[in-house]
mmCIF file of C-alpha atoms and ligand atoms in Angstrom:
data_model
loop_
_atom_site.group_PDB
_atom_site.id
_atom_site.type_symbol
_atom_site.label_atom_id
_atom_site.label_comp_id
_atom_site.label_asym_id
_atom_site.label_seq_id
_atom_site.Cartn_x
_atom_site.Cartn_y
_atom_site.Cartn_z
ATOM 1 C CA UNK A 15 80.572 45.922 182.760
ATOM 2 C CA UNK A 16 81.249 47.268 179.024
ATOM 3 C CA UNK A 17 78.576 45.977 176.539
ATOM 4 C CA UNK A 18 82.173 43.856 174.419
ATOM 5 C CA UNK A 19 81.902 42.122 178.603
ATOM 6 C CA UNK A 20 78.385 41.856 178.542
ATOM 7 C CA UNK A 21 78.811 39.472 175.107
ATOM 8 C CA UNK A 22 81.151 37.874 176.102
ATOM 9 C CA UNK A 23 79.536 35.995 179.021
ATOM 10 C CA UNK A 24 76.569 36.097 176.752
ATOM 11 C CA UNK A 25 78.731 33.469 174.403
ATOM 12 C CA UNK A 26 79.951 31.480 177.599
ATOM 13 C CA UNK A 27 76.919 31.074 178.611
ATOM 14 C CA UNK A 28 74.835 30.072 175.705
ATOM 15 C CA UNK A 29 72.490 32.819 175.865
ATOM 16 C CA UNK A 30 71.608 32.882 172.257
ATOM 17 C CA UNK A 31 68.235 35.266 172.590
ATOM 18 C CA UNK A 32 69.952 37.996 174.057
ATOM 19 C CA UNK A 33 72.811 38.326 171.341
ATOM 20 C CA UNK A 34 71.269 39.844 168.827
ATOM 21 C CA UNK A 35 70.263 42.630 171.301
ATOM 22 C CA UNK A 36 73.853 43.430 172.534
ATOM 23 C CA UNK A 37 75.230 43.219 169.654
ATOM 24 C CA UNK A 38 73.652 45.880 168.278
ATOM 25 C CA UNK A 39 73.513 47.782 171.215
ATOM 26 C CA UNK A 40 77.143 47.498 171.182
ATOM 27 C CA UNK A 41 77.295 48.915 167.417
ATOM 28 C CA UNK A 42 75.243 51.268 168.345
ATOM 29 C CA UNK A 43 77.108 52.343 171.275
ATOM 30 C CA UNK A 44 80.472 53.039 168.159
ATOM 31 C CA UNK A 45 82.226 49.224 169.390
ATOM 32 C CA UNK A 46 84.060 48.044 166.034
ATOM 33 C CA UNK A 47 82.533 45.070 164.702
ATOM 34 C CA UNK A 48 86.193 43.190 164.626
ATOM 35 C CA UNK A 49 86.595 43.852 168.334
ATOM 36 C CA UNK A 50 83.089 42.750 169.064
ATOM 37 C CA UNK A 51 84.132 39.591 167.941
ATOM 38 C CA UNK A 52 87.791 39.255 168.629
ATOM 39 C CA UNK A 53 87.564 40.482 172.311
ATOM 40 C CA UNK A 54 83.970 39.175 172.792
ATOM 41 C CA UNK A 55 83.219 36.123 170.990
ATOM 42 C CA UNK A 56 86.083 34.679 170.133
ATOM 43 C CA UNK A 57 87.403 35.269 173.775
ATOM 44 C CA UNK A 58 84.272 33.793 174.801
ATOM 45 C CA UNK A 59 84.555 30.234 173.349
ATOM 46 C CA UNK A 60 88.451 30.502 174.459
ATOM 47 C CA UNK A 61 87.024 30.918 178.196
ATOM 48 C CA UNK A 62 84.841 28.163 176.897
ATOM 49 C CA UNK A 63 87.638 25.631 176.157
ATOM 50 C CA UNK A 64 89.749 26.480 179.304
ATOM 51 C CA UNK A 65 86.982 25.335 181.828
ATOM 52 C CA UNK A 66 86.251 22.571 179.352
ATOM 53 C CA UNK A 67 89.759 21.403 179.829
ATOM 54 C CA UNK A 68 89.894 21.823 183.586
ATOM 55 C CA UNK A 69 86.801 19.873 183.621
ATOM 56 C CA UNK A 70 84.758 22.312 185.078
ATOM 57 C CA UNK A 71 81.865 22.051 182.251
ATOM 58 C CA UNK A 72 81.212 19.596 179.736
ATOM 59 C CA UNK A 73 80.213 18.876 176.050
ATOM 60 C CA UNK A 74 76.448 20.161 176.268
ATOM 61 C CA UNK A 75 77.897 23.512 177.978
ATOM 62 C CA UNK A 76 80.193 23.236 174.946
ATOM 63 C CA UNK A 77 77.790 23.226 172.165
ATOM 64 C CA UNK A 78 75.370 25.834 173.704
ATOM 65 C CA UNK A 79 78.533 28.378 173.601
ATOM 66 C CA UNK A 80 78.582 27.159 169.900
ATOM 67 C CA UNK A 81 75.526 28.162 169.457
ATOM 68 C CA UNK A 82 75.288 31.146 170.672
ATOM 69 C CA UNK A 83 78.763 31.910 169.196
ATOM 70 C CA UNK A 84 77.248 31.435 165.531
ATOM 71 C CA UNK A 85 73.934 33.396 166.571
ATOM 72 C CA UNK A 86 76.967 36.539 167.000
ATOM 73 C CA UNK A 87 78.754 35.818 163.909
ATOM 74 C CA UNK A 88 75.200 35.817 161.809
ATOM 75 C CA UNK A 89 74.485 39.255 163.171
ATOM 76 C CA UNK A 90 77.846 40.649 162.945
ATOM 77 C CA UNK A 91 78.705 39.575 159.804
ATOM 78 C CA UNK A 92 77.021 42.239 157.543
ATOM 79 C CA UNK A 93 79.329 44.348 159.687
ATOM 80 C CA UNK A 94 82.865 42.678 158.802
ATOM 81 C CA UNK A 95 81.940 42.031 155.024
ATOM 82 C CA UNK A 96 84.070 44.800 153.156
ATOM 83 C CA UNK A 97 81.892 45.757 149.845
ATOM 84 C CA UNK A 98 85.099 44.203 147.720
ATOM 85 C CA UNK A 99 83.990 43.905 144.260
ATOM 86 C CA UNK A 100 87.384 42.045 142.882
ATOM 87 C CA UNK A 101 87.107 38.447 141.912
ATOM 88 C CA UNK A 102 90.131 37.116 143.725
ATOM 89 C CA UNK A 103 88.955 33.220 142.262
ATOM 90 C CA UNK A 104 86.860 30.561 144.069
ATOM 91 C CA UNK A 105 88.029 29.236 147.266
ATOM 92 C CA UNK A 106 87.011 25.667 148.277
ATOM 93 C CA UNK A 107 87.296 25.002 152.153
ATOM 94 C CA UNK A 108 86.529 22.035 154.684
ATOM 95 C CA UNK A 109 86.661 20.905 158.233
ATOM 96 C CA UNK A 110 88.063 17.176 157.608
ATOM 97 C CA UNK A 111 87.396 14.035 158.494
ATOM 98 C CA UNK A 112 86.233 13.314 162.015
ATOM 99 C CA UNK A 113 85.940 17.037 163.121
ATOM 100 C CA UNK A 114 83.020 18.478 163.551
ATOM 101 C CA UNK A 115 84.315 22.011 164.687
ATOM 102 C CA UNK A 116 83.096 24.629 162.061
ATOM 103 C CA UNK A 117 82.935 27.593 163.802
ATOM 104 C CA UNK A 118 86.484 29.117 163.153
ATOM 105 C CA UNK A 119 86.256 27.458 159.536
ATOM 106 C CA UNK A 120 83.156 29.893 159.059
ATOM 107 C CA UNK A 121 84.986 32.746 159.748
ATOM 108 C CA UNK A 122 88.157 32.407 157.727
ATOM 109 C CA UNK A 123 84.779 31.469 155.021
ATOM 110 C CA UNK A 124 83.397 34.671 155.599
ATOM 111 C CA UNK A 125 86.748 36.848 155.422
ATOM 112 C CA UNK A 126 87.861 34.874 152.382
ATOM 113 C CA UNK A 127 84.622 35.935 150.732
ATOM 114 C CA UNK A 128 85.272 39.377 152.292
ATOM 115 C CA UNK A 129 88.566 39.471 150.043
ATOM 116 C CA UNK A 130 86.746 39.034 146.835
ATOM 117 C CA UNK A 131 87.197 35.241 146.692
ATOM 118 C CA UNK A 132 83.628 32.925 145.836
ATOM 119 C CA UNK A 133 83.650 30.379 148.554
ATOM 120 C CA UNK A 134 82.685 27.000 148.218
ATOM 121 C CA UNK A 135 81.858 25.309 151.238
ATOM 122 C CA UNK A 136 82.036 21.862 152.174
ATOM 123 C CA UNK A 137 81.313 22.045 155.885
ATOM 124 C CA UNK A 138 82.083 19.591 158.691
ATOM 125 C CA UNK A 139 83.908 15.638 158.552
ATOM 126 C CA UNK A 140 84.865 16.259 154.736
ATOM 127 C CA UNK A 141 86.670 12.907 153.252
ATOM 128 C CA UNK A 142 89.919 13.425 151.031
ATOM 129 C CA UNK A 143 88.098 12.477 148.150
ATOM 130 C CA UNK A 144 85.235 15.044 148.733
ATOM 131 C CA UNK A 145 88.164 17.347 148.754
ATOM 132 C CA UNK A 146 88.562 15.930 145.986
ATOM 133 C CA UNK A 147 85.583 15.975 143.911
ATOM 134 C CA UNK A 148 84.885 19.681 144.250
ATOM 135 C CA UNK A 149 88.544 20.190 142.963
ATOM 136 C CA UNK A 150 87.740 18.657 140.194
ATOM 137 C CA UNK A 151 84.164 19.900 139.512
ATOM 138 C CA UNK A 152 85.884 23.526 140.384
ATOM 139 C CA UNK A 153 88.895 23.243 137.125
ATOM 140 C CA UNK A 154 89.186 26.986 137.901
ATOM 141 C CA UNK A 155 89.344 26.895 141.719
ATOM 142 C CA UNK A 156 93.352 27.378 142.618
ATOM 143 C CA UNK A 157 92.768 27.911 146.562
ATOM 144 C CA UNK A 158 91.762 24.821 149.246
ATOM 145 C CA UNK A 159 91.542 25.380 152.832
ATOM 146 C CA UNK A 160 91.756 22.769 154.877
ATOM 147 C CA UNK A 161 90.154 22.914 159.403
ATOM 148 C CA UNK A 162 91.119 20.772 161.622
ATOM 149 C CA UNK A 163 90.704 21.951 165.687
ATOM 150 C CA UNK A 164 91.496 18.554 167.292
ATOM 151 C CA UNK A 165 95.354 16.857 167.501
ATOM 152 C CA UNK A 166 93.786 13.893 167.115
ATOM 153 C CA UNK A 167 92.161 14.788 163.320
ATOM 154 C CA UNK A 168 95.718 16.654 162.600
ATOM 155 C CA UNK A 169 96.665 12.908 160.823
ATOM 156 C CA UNK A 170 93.422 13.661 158.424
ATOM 157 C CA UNK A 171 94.400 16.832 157.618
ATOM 158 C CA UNK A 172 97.822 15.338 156.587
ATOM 159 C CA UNK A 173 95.817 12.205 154.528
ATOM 160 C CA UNK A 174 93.781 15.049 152.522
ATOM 161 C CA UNK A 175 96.672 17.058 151.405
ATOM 162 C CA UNK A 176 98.357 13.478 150.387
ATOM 163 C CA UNK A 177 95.027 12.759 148.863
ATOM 164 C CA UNK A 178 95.434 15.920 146.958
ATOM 165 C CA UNK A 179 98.620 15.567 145.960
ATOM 166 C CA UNK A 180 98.144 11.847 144.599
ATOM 167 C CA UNK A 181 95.611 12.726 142.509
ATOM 168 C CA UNK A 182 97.827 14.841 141.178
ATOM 169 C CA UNK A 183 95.748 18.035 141.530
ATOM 170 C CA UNK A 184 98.911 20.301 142.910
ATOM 171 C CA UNK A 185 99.005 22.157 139.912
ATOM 172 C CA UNK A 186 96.140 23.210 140.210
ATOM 173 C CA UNK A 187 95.360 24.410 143.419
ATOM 174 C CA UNK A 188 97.436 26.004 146.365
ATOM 175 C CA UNK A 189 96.632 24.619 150.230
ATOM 176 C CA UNK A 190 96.311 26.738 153.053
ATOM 177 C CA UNK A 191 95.839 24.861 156.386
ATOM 178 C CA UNK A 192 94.402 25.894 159.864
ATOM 179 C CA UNK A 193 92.925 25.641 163.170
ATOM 180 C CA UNK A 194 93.812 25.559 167.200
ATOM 181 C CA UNK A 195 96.483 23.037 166.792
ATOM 182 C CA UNK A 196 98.462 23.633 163.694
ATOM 183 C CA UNK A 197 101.059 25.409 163.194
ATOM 184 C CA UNK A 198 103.514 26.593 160.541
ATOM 185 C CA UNK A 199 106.167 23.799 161.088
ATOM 186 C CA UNK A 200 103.042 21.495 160.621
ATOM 187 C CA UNK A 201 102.124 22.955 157.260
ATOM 188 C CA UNK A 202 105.671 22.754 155.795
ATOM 189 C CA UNK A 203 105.756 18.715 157.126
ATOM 190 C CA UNK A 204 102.591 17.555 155.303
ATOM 191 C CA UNK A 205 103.507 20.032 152.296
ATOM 192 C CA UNK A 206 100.629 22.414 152.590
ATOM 193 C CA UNK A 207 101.339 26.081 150.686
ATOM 194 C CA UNK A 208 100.240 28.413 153.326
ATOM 195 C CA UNK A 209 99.266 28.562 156.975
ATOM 196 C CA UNK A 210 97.407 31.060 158.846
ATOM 197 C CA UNK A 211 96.780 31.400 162.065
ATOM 198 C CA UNK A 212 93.279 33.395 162.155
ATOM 199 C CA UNK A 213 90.622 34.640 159.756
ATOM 200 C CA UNK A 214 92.597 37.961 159.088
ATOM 201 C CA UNK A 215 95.354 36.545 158.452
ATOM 202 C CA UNK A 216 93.896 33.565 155.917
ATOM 203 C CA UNK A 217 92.196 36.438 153.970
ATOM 204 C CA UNK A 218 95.473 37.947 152.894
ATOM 205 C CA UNK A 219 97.716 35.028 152.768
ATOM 206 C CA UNK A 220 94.806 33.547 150.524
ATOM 207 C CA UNK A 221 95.593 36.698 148.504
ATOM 208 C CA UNK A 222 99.074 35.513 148.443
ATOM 209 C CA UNK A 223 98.940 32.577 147.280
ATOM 210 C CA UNK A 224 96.854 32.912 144.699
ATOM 211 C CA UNK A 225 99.189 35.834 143.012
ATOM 212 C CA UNK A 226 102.526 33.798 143.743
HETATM 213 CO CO1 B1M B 317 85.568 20.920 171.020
HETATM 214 N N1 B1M B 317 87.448 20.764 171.520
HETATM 215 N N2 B1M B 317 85.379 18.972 171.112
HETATM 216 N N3 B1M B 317 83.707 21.239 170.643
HETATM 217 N N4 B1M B 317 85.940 22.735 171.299
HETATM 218 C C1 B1M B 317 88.250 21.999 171.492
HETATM 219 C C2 B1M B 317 88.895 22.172 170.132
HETATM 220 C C3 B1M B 317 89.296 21.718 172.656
HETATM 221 C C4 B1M B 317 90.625 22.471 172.477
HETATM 222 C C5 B1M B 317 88.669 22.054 174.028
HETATM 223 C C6 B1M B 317 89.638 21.836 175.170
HETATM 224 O O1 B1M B 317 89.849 20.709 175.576
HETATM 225 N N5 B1M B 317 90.224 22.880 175.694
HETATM 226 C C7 B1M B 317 89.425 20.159 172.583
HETATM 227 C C8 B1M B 317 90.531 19.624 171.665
HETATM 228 C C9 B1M B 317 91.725 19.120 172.437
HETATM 229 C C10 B1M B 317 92.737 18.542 171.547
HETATM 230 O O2 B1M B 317 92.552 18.236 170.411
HETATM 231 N N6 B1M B 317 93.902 18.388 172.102
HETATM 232 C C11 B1M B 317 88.037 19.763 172.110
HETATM 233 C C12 B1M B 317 87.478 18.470 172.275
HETATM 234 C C13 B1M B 317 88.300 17.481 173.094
HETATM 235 C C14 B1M B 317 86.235 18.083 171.728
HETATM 236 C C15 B1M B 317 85.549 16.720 171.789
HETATM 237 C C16 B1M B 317 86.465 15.525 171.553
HETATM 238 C C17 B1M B 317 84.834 16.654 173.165
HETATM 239 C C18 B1M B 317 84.151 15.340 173.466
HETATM 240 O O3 B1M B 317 83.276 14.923 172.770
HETATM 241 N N7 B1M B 317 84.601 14.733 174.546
HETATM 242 C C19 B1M B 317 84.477 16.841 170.686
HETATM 243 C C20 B1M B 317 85.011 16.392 169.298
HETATM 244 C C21 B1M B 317 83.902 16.347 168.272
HETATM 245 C C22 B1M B 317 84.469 16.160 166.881
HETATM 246 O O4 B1M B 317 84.883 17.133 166.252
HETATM 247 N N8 B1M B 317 84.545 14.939 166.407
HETATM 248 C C23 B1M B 317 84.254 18.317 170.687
HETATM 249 C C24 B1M B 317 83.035 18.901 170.362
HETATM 250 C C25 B1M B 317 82.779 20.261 170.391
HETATM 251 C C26 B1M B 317 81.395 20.859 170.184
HETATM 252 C C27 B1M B 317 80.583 20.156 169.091
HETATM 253 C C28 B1M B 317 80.650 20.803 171.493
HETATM 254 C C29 B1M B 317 81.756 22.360 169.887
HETATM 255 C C30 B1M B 317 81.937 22.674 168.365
HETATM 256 C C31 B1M B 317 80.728 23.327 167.777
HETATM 257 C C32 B1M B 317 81.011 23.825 166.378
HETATM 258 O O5 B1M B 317 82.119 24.140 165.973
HETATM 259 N N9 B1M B 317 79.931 23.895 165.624
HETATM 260 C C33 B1M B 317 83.141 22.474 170.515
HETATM 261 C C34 B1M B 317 83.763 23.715 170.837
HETATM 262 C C35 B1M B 317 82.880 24.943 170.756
HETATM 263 C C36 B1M B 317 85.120 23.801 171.220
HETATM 264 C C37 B1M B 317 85.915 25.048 171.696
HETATM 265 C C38 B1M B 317 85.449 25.373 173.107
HETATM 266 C C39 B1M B 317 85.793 26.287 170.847
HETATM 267 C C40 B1M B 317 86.150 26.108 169.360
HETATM 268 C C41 B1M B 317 85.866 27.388 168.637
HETATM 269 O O6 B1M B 317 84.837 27.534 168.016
HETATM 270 N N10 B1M B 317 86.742 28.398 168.843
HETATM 271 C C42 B1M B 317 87.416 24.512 171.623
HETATM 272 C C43 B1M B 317 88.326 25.191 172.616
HETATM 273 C C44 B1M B 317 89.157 26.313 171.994
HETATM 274 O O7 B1M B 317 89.285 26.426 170.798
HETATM 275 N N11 B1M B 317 89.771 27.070 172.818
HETATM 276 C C45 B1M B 317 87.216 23.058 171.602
HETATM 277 C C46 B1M B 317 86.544 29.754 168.302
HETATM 278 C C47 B1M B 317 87.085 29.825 166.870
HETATM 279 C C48 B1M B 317 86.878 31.226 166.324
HETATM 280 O O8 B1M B 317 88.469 29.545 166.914
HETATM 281 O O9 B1M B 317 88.157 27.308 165.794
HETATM 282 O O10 B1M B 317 90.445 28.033 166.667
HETATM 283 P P1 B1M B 317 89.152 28.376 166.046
HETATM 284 O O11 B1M B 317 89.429 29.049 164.640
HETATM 285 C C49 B1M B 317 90.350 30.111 164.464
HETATM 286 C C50 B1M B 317 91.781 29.628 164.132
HETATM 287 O O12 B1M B 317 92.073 28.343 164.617
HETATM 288 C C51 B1M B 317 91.863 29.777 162.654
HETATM 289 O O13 B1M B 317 91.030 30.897 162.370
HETATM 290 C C52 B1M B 317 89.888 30.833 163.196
HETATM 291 C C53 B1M B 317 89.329 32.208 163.415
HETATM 292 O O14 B1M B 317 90.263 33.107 163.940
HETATM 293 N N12 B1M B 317 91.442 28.698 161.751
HETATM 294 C C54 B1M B 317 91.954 28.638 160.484
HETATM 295 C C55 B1M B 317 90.546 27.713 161.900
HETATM 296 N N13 B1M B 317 90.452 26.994 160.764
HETATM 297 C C56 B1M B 317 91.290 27.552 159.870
HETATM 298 C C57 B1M B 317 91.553 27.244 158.535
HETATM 299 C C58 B1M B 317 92.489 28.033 157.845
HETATM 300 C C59 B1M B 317 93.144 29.093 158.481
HETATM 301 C C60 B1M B 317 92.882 29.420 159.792
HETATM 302 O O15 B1M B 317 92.802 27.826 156.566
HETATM 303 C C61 B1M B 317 92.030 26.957 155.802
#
């Protein structure tokens, strides 16, 4: 089994202790950071939510994965962060309201900041007018990112880009949108600015929108 295997079922399984030590056995070994956690971790918590689904484990299986997911991403992290100098703006981002899922918001966080932008973080269940709030106490923030992993907090994601536009913030700031279930199509119906797909990706359409 290759040590990028050997993390993996690390994640699945919620063996937290042990991640530290492979992943820098794996480093050490000349695996690339990015692969250690796209074809590792990230695979990992996809395995994860597939045997969710078929009900073959449950939430507490879930949230041990999690953890041991965001063990990886604290120790690889130092290894993704480019040493980008540029100040690309501030960059305010959010899971919203009802979802709870940060893990995937954390890492479009971290390559956001990787890209030069100063990330302001308002973690898990934010409320439109949280959103909000740090707009306004950010005049010179032109970049919101907005999480949502679950189809059934895709209608808050909606109600906190209405929020945003009501309050009549739009010139100010661009929207990018994300997670599992949205999609392009999505972003263009609630009149978001950008969608990306992954954490690569949101780094350099964040780049985007910010220039356009
Ligand atoms: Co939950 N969960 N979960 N969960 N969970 C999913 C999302 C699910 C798909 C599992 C499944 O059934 N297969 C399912 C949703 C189904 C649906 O909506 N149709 C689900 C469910 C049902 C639930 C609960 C309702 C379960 C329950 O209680 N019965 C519950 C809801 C709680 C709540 O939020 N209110 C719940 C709870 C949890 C835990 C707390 C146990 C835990 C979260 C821990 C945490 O985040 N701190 C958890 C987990 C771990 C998952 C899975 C297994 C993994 C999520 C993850 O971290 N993926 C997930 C299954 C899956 O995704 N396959 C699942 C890895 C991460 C890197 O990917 O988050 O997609 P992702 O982020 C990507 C992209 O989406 C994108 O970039 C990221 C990096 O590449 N992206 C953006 C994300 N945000 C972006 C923002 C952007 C741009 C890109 O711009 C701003």
């Amino acid at each position: 089994m290759s040590k990028i295997q050997e993390i993996q079922q690390a994640v699945e399984f919620g063996k937290k202790k042990i991640i530290k030590g492979l992943i820098e056995e794996a480093l050490a070994e000349g695996c690339q950071a990015i692969d250690i956690l796209n074809q590792g971790m990230i695979e990992a918590m996809s395995i994860v939510g597939e045997k969710f689904k078929a009900g073959e484990i449950y939430v507490p299986e879930m949230l041990v994965a999690a953890r041991a997911m965001k063990e990886g991403v604290e120790i690889i992290k130092p290894h993704l962060l480019s040493d980008q100098n540029t100040v690309a703006g501030k960059f305010i981002i959010g899971t919203v309201e009802g979802d709870l899922h940060d893990i995937g918001k954390n890492l479009v966080a971290m390559m956001i900041e990787s890209a030069g932008f100063t990330v302001i973080d308002l973690g898990v269940d934010v409320a439109p007018e949280k959103f909000i709030e740090a707009i306004k106490a950010n005049p010179d923030c032109r970049l919101v990112g907005l999480s949502a992993l679950l189809t059934t907090t895709m209608p808050a994601l909606n109600k906190a880009v209405a929020a945003i536009i009501e309050a009549g913030l739009k010139s100010q700031v661009k929207i990018m949108v994300g997670g599992a279930p949205i999609s392009q199509e999505f972003a263009d119906k609630i009149g978001a600015d950008g969608f990306a797909a992954d954490a690569a990706s949101a780094a350099s359409i964040a780049k985007e929108l910010v220039a356009s």
